[in-house]
């Protein structure tokens, strides 16, 4: 069971979901919200399975079946949200030293016509590969096996040069699934279970649903409002692009990990941050949507959310999360078209944060550290002030009156006189300490720029 929210907030969230179900004309809508690593609210409106008498295409044995409401463990086909599980698995293998995101297909899956493409470009939908595998998968529902997928690559196209523009590609993720299987020498789904599903306790997530408990997917006629039961496709080798089934409870656990990864033993928080950093903008004119390594990015107002949508015949899914506030939302609808679950997931998170903004972590004094004390205080570079301070146990610098977080820098110590910028402005650059004969710090070099205790002109620096 979900933990309760304040009654007025719960009513607001319920209203959003109820209104969406009615306006979308979706048989059912299920949703959940997570905060600080746990599911704090969930709801289910409508039916996971319609009354059999109302459904075109129902089997004879289902004609008299009554409508069935969803619960937190009801399984829905999550479609392309599956891609994020493939991406998380790739990054976990990267962190284990099994591969690099700069590796090419020739390095890991030799023999394809697209051997120069990097995993990074495939993860970010920046490879330029055509959208779908060769053939007419979404008409025939005949997915290829592994040999067929790779054999038919000769019929696939690069429709754009790599890194030219965002171009969504299911084919790219089918190939990433093959990379995972080839590197680990076992099926994609086994690796995903070991890396993601088992550590998160996602026991109701997988490629094969429980036929007794899963939701049914429908196409709702746009004018007659009649329901037609949609078939379920066996994606075979293309399962890494959209084949997983999951539940509010399970995908809620996944959203909890994505929004607060430090609580879970899946990926380091720094890796999740890397995955949620933009690689390419999907709308370069407005900069409201972008793509990271597996996760899409979306700006609403001053907030940026990460996540992914999913669409399969009869099912639409939305996953949204915001690590800065440690919140996430999942939305499922059992209709082929009409619902907008990603938008509703964003609505739910905005309603949550507007009603209950995230409280900052408790501040505590820094531990005494005489070794770095000489570094602290005001320094100057190019005539502008640069203040060094301790936050928690880390050394930071900030530019007074700066534009925000991009002008703050966190450092890690490499040795006595060398630090490395690991977050913020000039990340990756060196901070070098210069000492006099008595061992006192007299000057710094940050990214080769001189940093002094007094505001000096360039002419004065040259004369010293």
Short mmCIF file of N, CA and C in Angstrom, two decimals, residues 329-453:
data_model
loop_
_atom_site.label_atom_id
_atom_site.label_comp_id
_atom_site.label_asym_id
_atom_site.label_seq_id
_atom_site.Cartn_x
_atom_site.Cartn_y
_atom_site.Cartn_z
N UNK A 329 7.19 9.94 -10.88
CA UNK A 329 5.80 9.54 -11.12
C UNK A 329 5.75 8.56 -12.27
N UNK A 330 4.79 7.62 -12.19
CA UNK A 330 4.54 6.67 -13.27
C UNK A 330 3.05 6.71 -13.59
N UNK A 331 2.74 6.59 -14.88
CA UNK A 331 1.34 6.60 -15.33
C UNK A 331 1.18 5.53 -16.42
N UNK A 332 0.12 4.74 -16.31
CA UNK A 332 -0.21 3.72 -17.30
C UNK A 332 -1.62 3.97 -17.81
N UNK A 333 -1.82 3.75 -19.10
CA UNK A 333 -3.16 3.76 -19.70
C UNK A 333 -3.26 2.58 -20.65
N UNK A 334 -4.40 1.89 -20.64
CA UNK A 334 -4.56 0.72 -21.52
C UNK A 334 -5.37 1.09 -22.76
N UNK A 335 -4.80 2.00 -23.53
CA UNK A 335 -5.38 2.43 -24.80
C UNK A 335 -4.26 2.68 -25.80
N UNK A 336 -4.51 2.37 -27.06
CA UNK A 336 -3.48 2.54 -28.09
C UNK A 336 -3.15 4.00 -28.34
N UNK A 337 -4.16 4.84 -28.37
CA UNK A 337 -3.93 6.25 -28.71
C UNK A 337 -4.87 7.13 -27.89
N UNK A 338 -4.49 8.38 -27.77
CA UNK A 338 -5.30 9.34 -27.03
C UNK A 338 -4.68 9.81 -25.74
N UNK A 339 -4.37 8.91 -24.80
CA UNK A 339 -3.78 9.34 -23.53
C UNK A 339 -2.40 9.97 -23.70
N UNK A 340 -2.05 10.84 -22.75
CA UNK A 340 -0.74 11.49 -22.72
C UNK A 340 -0.12 11.26 -21.34
N UNK A 341 0.35 10.05 -21.07
CA UNK A 341 0.82 9.73 -19.72
C UNK A 341 2.04 10.51 -19.28
N UNK A 342 2.93 10.88 -20.20
CA UNK A 342 4.09 11.67 -19.80
C UNK A 342 3.65 13.04 -19.29
N UNK A 343 2.69 13.64 -19.96
CA UNK A 343 2.18 14.93 -19.51
C UNK A 343 1.52 14.83 -18.16
N UNK A 344 0.73 13.76 -17.94
CA UNK A 344 0.07 13.59 -16.65
C UNK A 344 1.09 13.32 -15.55
N UNK A 345 2.12 12.53 -15.82
CA UNK A 345 3.16 12.30 -14.83
C UNK A 345 3.82 13.62 -14.43
N UNK A 346 4.04 14.50 -15.40
CA UNK A 346 4.61 15.81 -15.09
C UNK A 346 3.63 16.64 -14.27
N UNK A 347 2.36 16.60 -14.62
CA UNK A 347 1.33 17.31 -13.85
C UNK A 347 1.34 16.86 -12.39
N UNK A 348 1.43 15.55 -12.17
CA UNK A 348 1.41 15.02 -10.81
C UNK A 348 2.62 15.52 -10.01
N UNK A 349 3.79 15.53 -10.64
CA UNK A 349 4.98 15.98 -9.92
C UNK A 349 4.94 17.48 -9.64
N UNK A 350 4.43 18.25 -10.59
CA UNK A 350 4.33 19.69 -10.36
C UNK A 350 3.32 19.98 -9.24
N UNK A 351 2.21 19.26 -9.22
CA UNK A 351 1.23 19.44 -8.14
C UNK A 351 1.85 19.08 -6.79
N UNK A 352 2.62 18.00 -6.75
CA UNK A 352 3.28 17.59 -5.51
C UNK A 352 4.26 18.65 -5.04
N UNK A 353 5.11 19.13 -5.95
CA UNK A 353 6.15 20.09 -5.56
C UNK A 353 5.58 21.47 -5.26
N UNK A 354 4.50 21.85 -5.95
CA UNK A 354 3.87 23.13 -5.63
C UNK A 354 3.24 23.09 -4.24
N UNK A 355 2.67 21.95 -3.89
CA UNK A 355 2.00 21.82 -2.59
C UNK A 355 3.00 21.58 -1.46
N UNK A 356 4.00 20.75 -1.73
CA UNK A 356 5.00 20.39 -0.71
C UNK A 356 6.39 20.48 -1.32
N UNK A 357 6.98 21.68 -1.41
CA UNK A 357 8.33 21.81 -1.96
C UNK A 357 9.31 20.95 -1.16
N UNK A 358 10.32 20.46 -1.86
CA UNK A 358 11.31 19.61 -1.21
C UNK A 358 12.11 20.42 -0.20
N UNK A 359 12.20 19.91 1.00
CA UNK A 359 12.96 20.57 2.06
C UNK A 359 14.44 20.27 1.86
N UNK A 360 15.30 21.28 1.91
CA UNK A 360 16.74 21.01 1.75
C UNK A 360 17.25 20.09 2.84
N UNK A 361 18.37 19.43 2.55
CA UNK A 361 19.00 18.57 3.55
C UNK A 361 19.40 19.40 4.77
N UNK A 362 19.40 18.77 5.92
CA UNK A 362 19.77 19.46 7.16
C UNK A 362 21.21 19.92 7.07
N UNK A 363 21.43 21.20 7.39
CA UNK A 363 22.79 21.72 7.38
C UNK A 363 23.49 21.37 8.69
N UNK A 364 24.75 20.98 8.59
CA UNK A 364 25.55 20.72 9.77
C UNK A 364 26.91 21.38 9.59
N UNK A 365 27.55 21.77 10.66
CA UNK A 365 28.87 22.41 10.56
C UNK A 365 29.88 21.47 9.91
N UNK A 366 30.85 22.05 9.22
CA UNK A 366 31.93 21.26 8.64
C UNK A 366 32.88 20.81 9.74
N UNK A 367 33.54 19.69 9.48
CA UNK A 367 34.55 19.26 10.44
C UNK A 367 35.76 20.18 10.36
N UNK A 368 36.47 20.33 11.48
CA UNK A 368 37.65 21.19 11.49
C UNK A 368 38.72 20.60 10.59
N UNK A 369 39.31 21.44 9.76
CA UNK A 369 40.29 20.96 8.79
C UNK A 369 41.32 22.06 8.56
N UNK A 370 42.39 22.05 9.35
CA UNK A 370 43.41 23.09 9.25
C UNK A 370 44.18 23.01 7.94
N UNK A 371 44.22 21.81 7.33
CA UNK A 371 45.01 21.63 6.12
C UNK A 371 44.52 22.51 4.98
N UNK A 372 43.19 22.67 4.88
CA UNK A 372 42.64 23.49 3.79
C UNK A 372 42.32 24.91 4.22
N UNK A 373 42.55 25.22 5.50
CA UNK A 373 42.17 26.54 6.00
C UNK A 373 42.84 27.68 5.27
N UNK A 374 44.09 27.48 4.85
CA UNK A 374 44.82 28.55 4.18
C UNK A 374 44.23 28.88 2.81
N UNK A 375 43.48 27.94 2.26
CA UNK A 375 42.86 28.17 0.95
C UNK A 375 41.59 29.01 1.05
N UNK A 376 40.99 29.05 2.23
CA UNK A 376 39.65 29.62 2.33
C UNK A 376 39.66 31.14 2.28
N UNK A 377 38.51 31.68 1.90
CA UNK A 377 38.36 33.13 1.83
C UNK A 377 38.40 33.63 0.39
N UNK A 378 38.63 34.94 0.27
CA UNK A 378 38.53 35.58 -1.05
C UNK A 378 39.86 35.58 -1.78
N UNK A 379 39.78 35.19 -3.04
CA UNK A 379 40.87 35.27 -3.99
C UNK A 379 40.35 36.07 -5.19
N UNK A 380 41.27 36.35 -6.14
CA UNK A 380 40.89 37.16 -7.30
C UNK A 380 41.48 36.56 -8.57
N UNK A 381 40.71 36.60 -9.63
CA UNK A 381 41.19 36.14 -10.93
C UNK A 381 40.60 37.03 -12.01
N UNK A 382 41.45 37.57 -12.86
CA UNK A 382 41.03 38.48 -13.94
C UNK A 382 40.19 39.64 -13.39
N UNK A 383 40.56 40.10 -12.21
CA UNK A 383 39.87 41.24 -11.62
C UNK A 383 38.56 40.91 -10.95
N UNK A 384 38.15 39.64 -10.94
CA UNK A 384 36.88 39.24 -10.35
C UNK A 384 37.12 38.39 -9.11
N UNK A 385 36.24 38.52 -8.09
CA UNK A 385 36.43 37.77 -6.85
C UNK A 385 36.07 36.30 -7.01
N UNK A 386 36.75 35.46 -6.24
CA UNK A 386 36.50 34.03 -6.22
C UNK A 386 36.64 33.58 -4.77
N UNK A 387 35.53 33.17 -4.16
CA UNK A 387 35.53 32.80 -2.75
C UNK A 387 35.61 31.29 -2.58
N UNK A 388 36.57 30.84 -1.76
CA UNK A 388 36.71 29.42 -1.44
C UNK A 388 36.13 29.15 -0.07
N UNK A 389 35.37 28.06 0.04
CA UNK A 389 34.71 27.71 1.30
C UNK A 389 34.54 26.21 1.40
N UNK A 390 34.24 25.75 2.61
CA UNK A 390 33.96 24.34 2.85
C UNK A 390 32.46 24.16 2.96
N UNK A 391 31.91 23.23 2.18
CA UNK A 391 30.50 22.84 2.28
C UNK A 391 30.47 21.34 2.59
N UNK A 392 29.94 21.03 3.77
CA UNK A 392 30.05 19.65 4.22
C UNK A 392 31.50 19.33 4.46
N UNK A 393 32.03 18.39 3.71
CA UNK A 393 33.46 18.07 3.79
C UNK A 393 34.18 18.40 2.49
N UNK A 394 33.53 19.09 1.57
CA UNK A 394 34.10 19.35 0.25
C UNK A 394 34.55 20.80 0.12
N UNK A 395 35.60 21.01 -0.67
CA UNK A 395 36.07 22.34 -1.00
C UNK A 395 35.32 22.86 -2.21
N UNK A 396 34.76 24.05 -2.07
CA UNK A 396 34.02 24.69 -3.15
C UNK A 396 34.58 26.09 -3.39
N UNK A 397 34.41 26.58 -4.60
CA UNK A 397 34.60 28.00 -4.88
C UNK A 397 33.35 28.55 -5.52
N UNK A 398 33.10 29.83 -5.29
CA UNK A 398 31.93 30.47 -5.87
C UNK A 398 32.30 31.87 -6.31
N UNK A 399 31.63 32.35 -7.32
CA UNK A 399 31.85 33.72 -7.80
C UNK A 399 30.76 34.60 -7.22
N UNK A 400 31.08 35.49 -6.29
CA UNK A 400 30.05 36.35 -5.67
C UNK A 400 29.24 37.09 -6.73
N UNK A 401 27.92 37.08 -6.53
CA UNK A 401 27.04 37.71 -7.50
C UNK A 401 26.94 36.94 -8.80
N UNK A 402 27.23 35.65 -8.74
CA UNK A 402 27.26 34.84 -9.96
C UNK A 402 25.86 34.52 -10.43
N UNK A 403 25.79 33.87 -11.58
CA UNK A 403 24.52 33.56 -12.22
C UNK A 403 23.87 32.31 -11.66
N UNK A 404 24.57 31.59 -10.80
CA UNK A 404 23.96 30.38 -10.27
C UNK A 404 24.95 29.24 -10.16
N UNK A 405 24.41 28.02 -10.19
CA UNK A 405 25.21 26.83 -9.90
C UNK A 405 26.36 26.64 -10.89
N UNK A 406 26.23 27.14 -12.12
CA UNK A 406 27.30 26.95 -13.09
C UNK A 406 28.56 27.70 -12.71
N UNK A 407 28.47 28.68 -11.84
CA UNK A 407 29.65 29.41 -11.41
C UNK A 407 30.17 28.93 -10.07
N UNK A 408 29.59 27.86 -9.52
CA UNK A 408 30.13 27.19 -8.34
C UNK A 408 30.95 26.00 -8.81
N UNK A 409 31.98 25.68 -8.06
CA UNK A 409 32.85 24.56 -8.41
C UNK A 409 33.17 23.75 -7.17
N UNK A 410 33.06 22.44 -7.28
CA UNK A 410 33.48 21.53 -6.21
C UNK A 410 34.77 20.85 -6.63
N UNK A 411 35.69 20.71 -5.66
CA UNK A 411 37.01 20.15 -5.95
C UNK A 411 37.25 18.88 -5.13
N UNK A 412 38.05 17.99 -5.69
CA UNK A 412 38.59 16.85 -4.96
C UNK A 412 40.11 16.95 -4.96
N UNK A 413 40.70 16.63 -3.82
CA UNK A 413 42.15 16.75 -3.69
C UNK A 413 42.85 15.56 -4.33
N UNK A 414 43.85 15.86 -5.17
CA UNK A 414 44.64 14.83 -5.83
C UNK A 414 45.90 14.55 -5.02
N UNK A 415 46.62 15.61 -4.65
CA UNK A 415 47.74 15.51 -3.72
C UNK A 415 47.85 16.83 -2.97
N UNK A 416 48.94 17.04 -2.26
CA UNK A 416 49.04 18.21 -1.37
C UNK A 416 48.78 19.52 -2.10
N UNK A 417 49.28 19.65 -3.29
CA UNK A 417 49.18 20.93 -4.00
C UNK A 417 48.38 20.84 -5.30
N UNK A 418 47.56 19.86 -5.41
CA UNK A 418 46.76 19.73 -6.64
C UNK A 418 45.35 19.27 -6.31
N UNK A 419 44.38 20.01 -6.84
CA UNK A 419 42.97 19.64 -6.74
C UNK A 419 42.42 19.52 -8.16
N UNK A 420 41.30 18.80 -8.28
CA UNK A 420 40.63 18.66 -9.57
C UNK A 420 39.19 19.11 -9.43
N UNK A 421 38.73 19.97 -10.35
CA UNK A 421 37.33 20.38 -10.36
C UNK A 421 36.48 19.20 -10.82
N UNK A 422 35.52 18.77 -9.99
CA UNK A 422 34.72 17.58 -10.30
C UNK A 422 33.25 17.91 -10.51
N UNK A 423 32.86 19.16 -10.26
CA UNK A 423 31.45 19.54 -10.43
C UNK A 423 31.40 21.05 -10.65
N UNK A 424 30.55 21.47 -11.58
CA UNK A 424 30.33 22.89 -11.78
C UNK A 424 31.23 23.50 -12.82
N UNK A 425 31.60 24.77 -12.58
CA UNK A 425 32.39 25.55 -13.54
C UNK A 425 33.76 24.92 -13.79
N UNK A 426 34.12 24.82 -15.06
CA UNK A 426 35.41 24.29 -15.47
C UNK A 426 35.65 22.87 -14.95
N UNK A 427 34.59 22.08 -14.88
CA UNK A 427 34.73 20.70 -14.41
C UNK A 427 35.81 19.97 -15.19
N UNK A 428 36.64 19.24 -14.46
CA UNK A 428 37.74 18.51 -15.07
C UNK A 428 39.07 19.24 -15.03
N UNK A 429 39.04 20.55 -14.84
CA UNK A 429 40.27 21.34 -14.83
C UNK A 429 41.01 21.22 -13.50
N UNK A 430 42.29 21.60 -13.52
CA UNK A 430 43.14 21.50 -12.34
C UNK A 430 43.18 22.81 -11.57
N UNK A 431 43.27 22.69 -10.26
CA UNK A 431 43.55 23.81 -9.37
C UNK A 431 44.90 23.53 -8.74
N UNK A 432 45.91 24.31 -9.12
CA UNK A 432 47.28 24.09 -8.67
C UNK A 432 47.66 25.12 -7.62
N UNK A 433 48.22 24.68 -6.50
CA UNK A 433 48.65 25.57 -5.43
C UNK A 433 50.13 25.87 -5.58
N UNK A 434 50.49 27.14 -5.42
CA UNK A 434 51.88 27.58 -5.48
C UNK A 434 52.29 28.05 -4.10
N UNK A 435 53.42 27.56 -3.59
CA UNK A 435 53.87 27.90 -2.23
C UNK A 435 55.22 28.62 -2.30
N UNK A 436 55.47 29.41 -1.25
CA UNK A 436 56.77 30.06 -1.14
C UNK A 436 57.73 29.15 -0.38
N UNK A 437 58.92 29.67 -0.09
CA UNK A 437 59.95 28.85 0.56
C UNK A 437 59.53 28.37 1.94
N UNK A 438 58.58 29.09 2.59
CA UNK A 438 58.10 28.69 3.92
C UNK A 438 56.90 27.77 3.86
N UNK A 439 56.47 27.41 2.64
CA UNK A 439 55.35 26.50 2.49
C UNK A 439 53.99 27.17 2.51
N UNK A 440 53.96 28.49 2.50
CA UNK A 440 52.68 29.20 2.50
C UNK A 440 52.16 29.34 1.08
N UNK A 441 50.83 29.22 0.93
CA UNK A 441 50.22 29.36 -0.39
C UNK A 441 50.23 30.82 -0.81
N UNK A 442 50.85 31.11 -1.93
CA UNK A 442 50.94 32.49 -2.41
C UNK A 442 50.11 32.74 -3.66
N UNK A 443 49.81 31.70 -4.39
CA UNK A 443 49.08 31.88 -5.65
C UNK A 443 48.45 30.55 -6.02
N UNK A 444 47.38 30.63 -6.81
CA UNK A 444 46.73 29.45 -7.36
C UNK A 444 46.71 29.56 -8.88
N UNK A 445 46.65 28.43 -9.53
CA UNK A 445 46.36 28.40 -10.96
C UNK A 445 45.14 27.52 -11.16
N UNK A 446 44.08 28.11 -11.70
CA UNK A 446 42.85 27.36 -11.97
C UNK A 446 42.62 27.36 -13.47
N UNK A 447 42.71 26.17 -14.07
CA UNK A 447 42.61 26.04 -15.53
C UNK A 447 43.63 26.94 -16.20
N UNK A 448 44.80 27.06 -15.58
CA UNK A 448 45.98 27.84 -16.00
C UNK A 448 45.86 29.33 -15.70
N UNK A 449 44.69 29.82 -15.26
CA UNK A 449 44.54 31.25 -14.94
C UNK A 449 45.12 31.52 -13.55
N UNK A 450 45.85 32.61 -13.41
CA UNK A 450 46.41 32.98 -12.13
C UNK A 450 45.31 33.46 -11.18
N UNK A 451 45.37 33.00 -9.93
CA UNK A 451 44.42 33.38 -8.89
C UNK A 451 45.24 33.90 -7.72
N UNK A 452 45.00 35.15 -7.34
CA UNK A 452 45.82 35.81 -6.33
C UNK A 452 44.96 36.36 -5.20
N UNK A 453 45.62 36.71 -4.09
CA UNK A 453 44.88 37.23 -2.93
C UNK A 453 44.46 38.68 -3.13
#
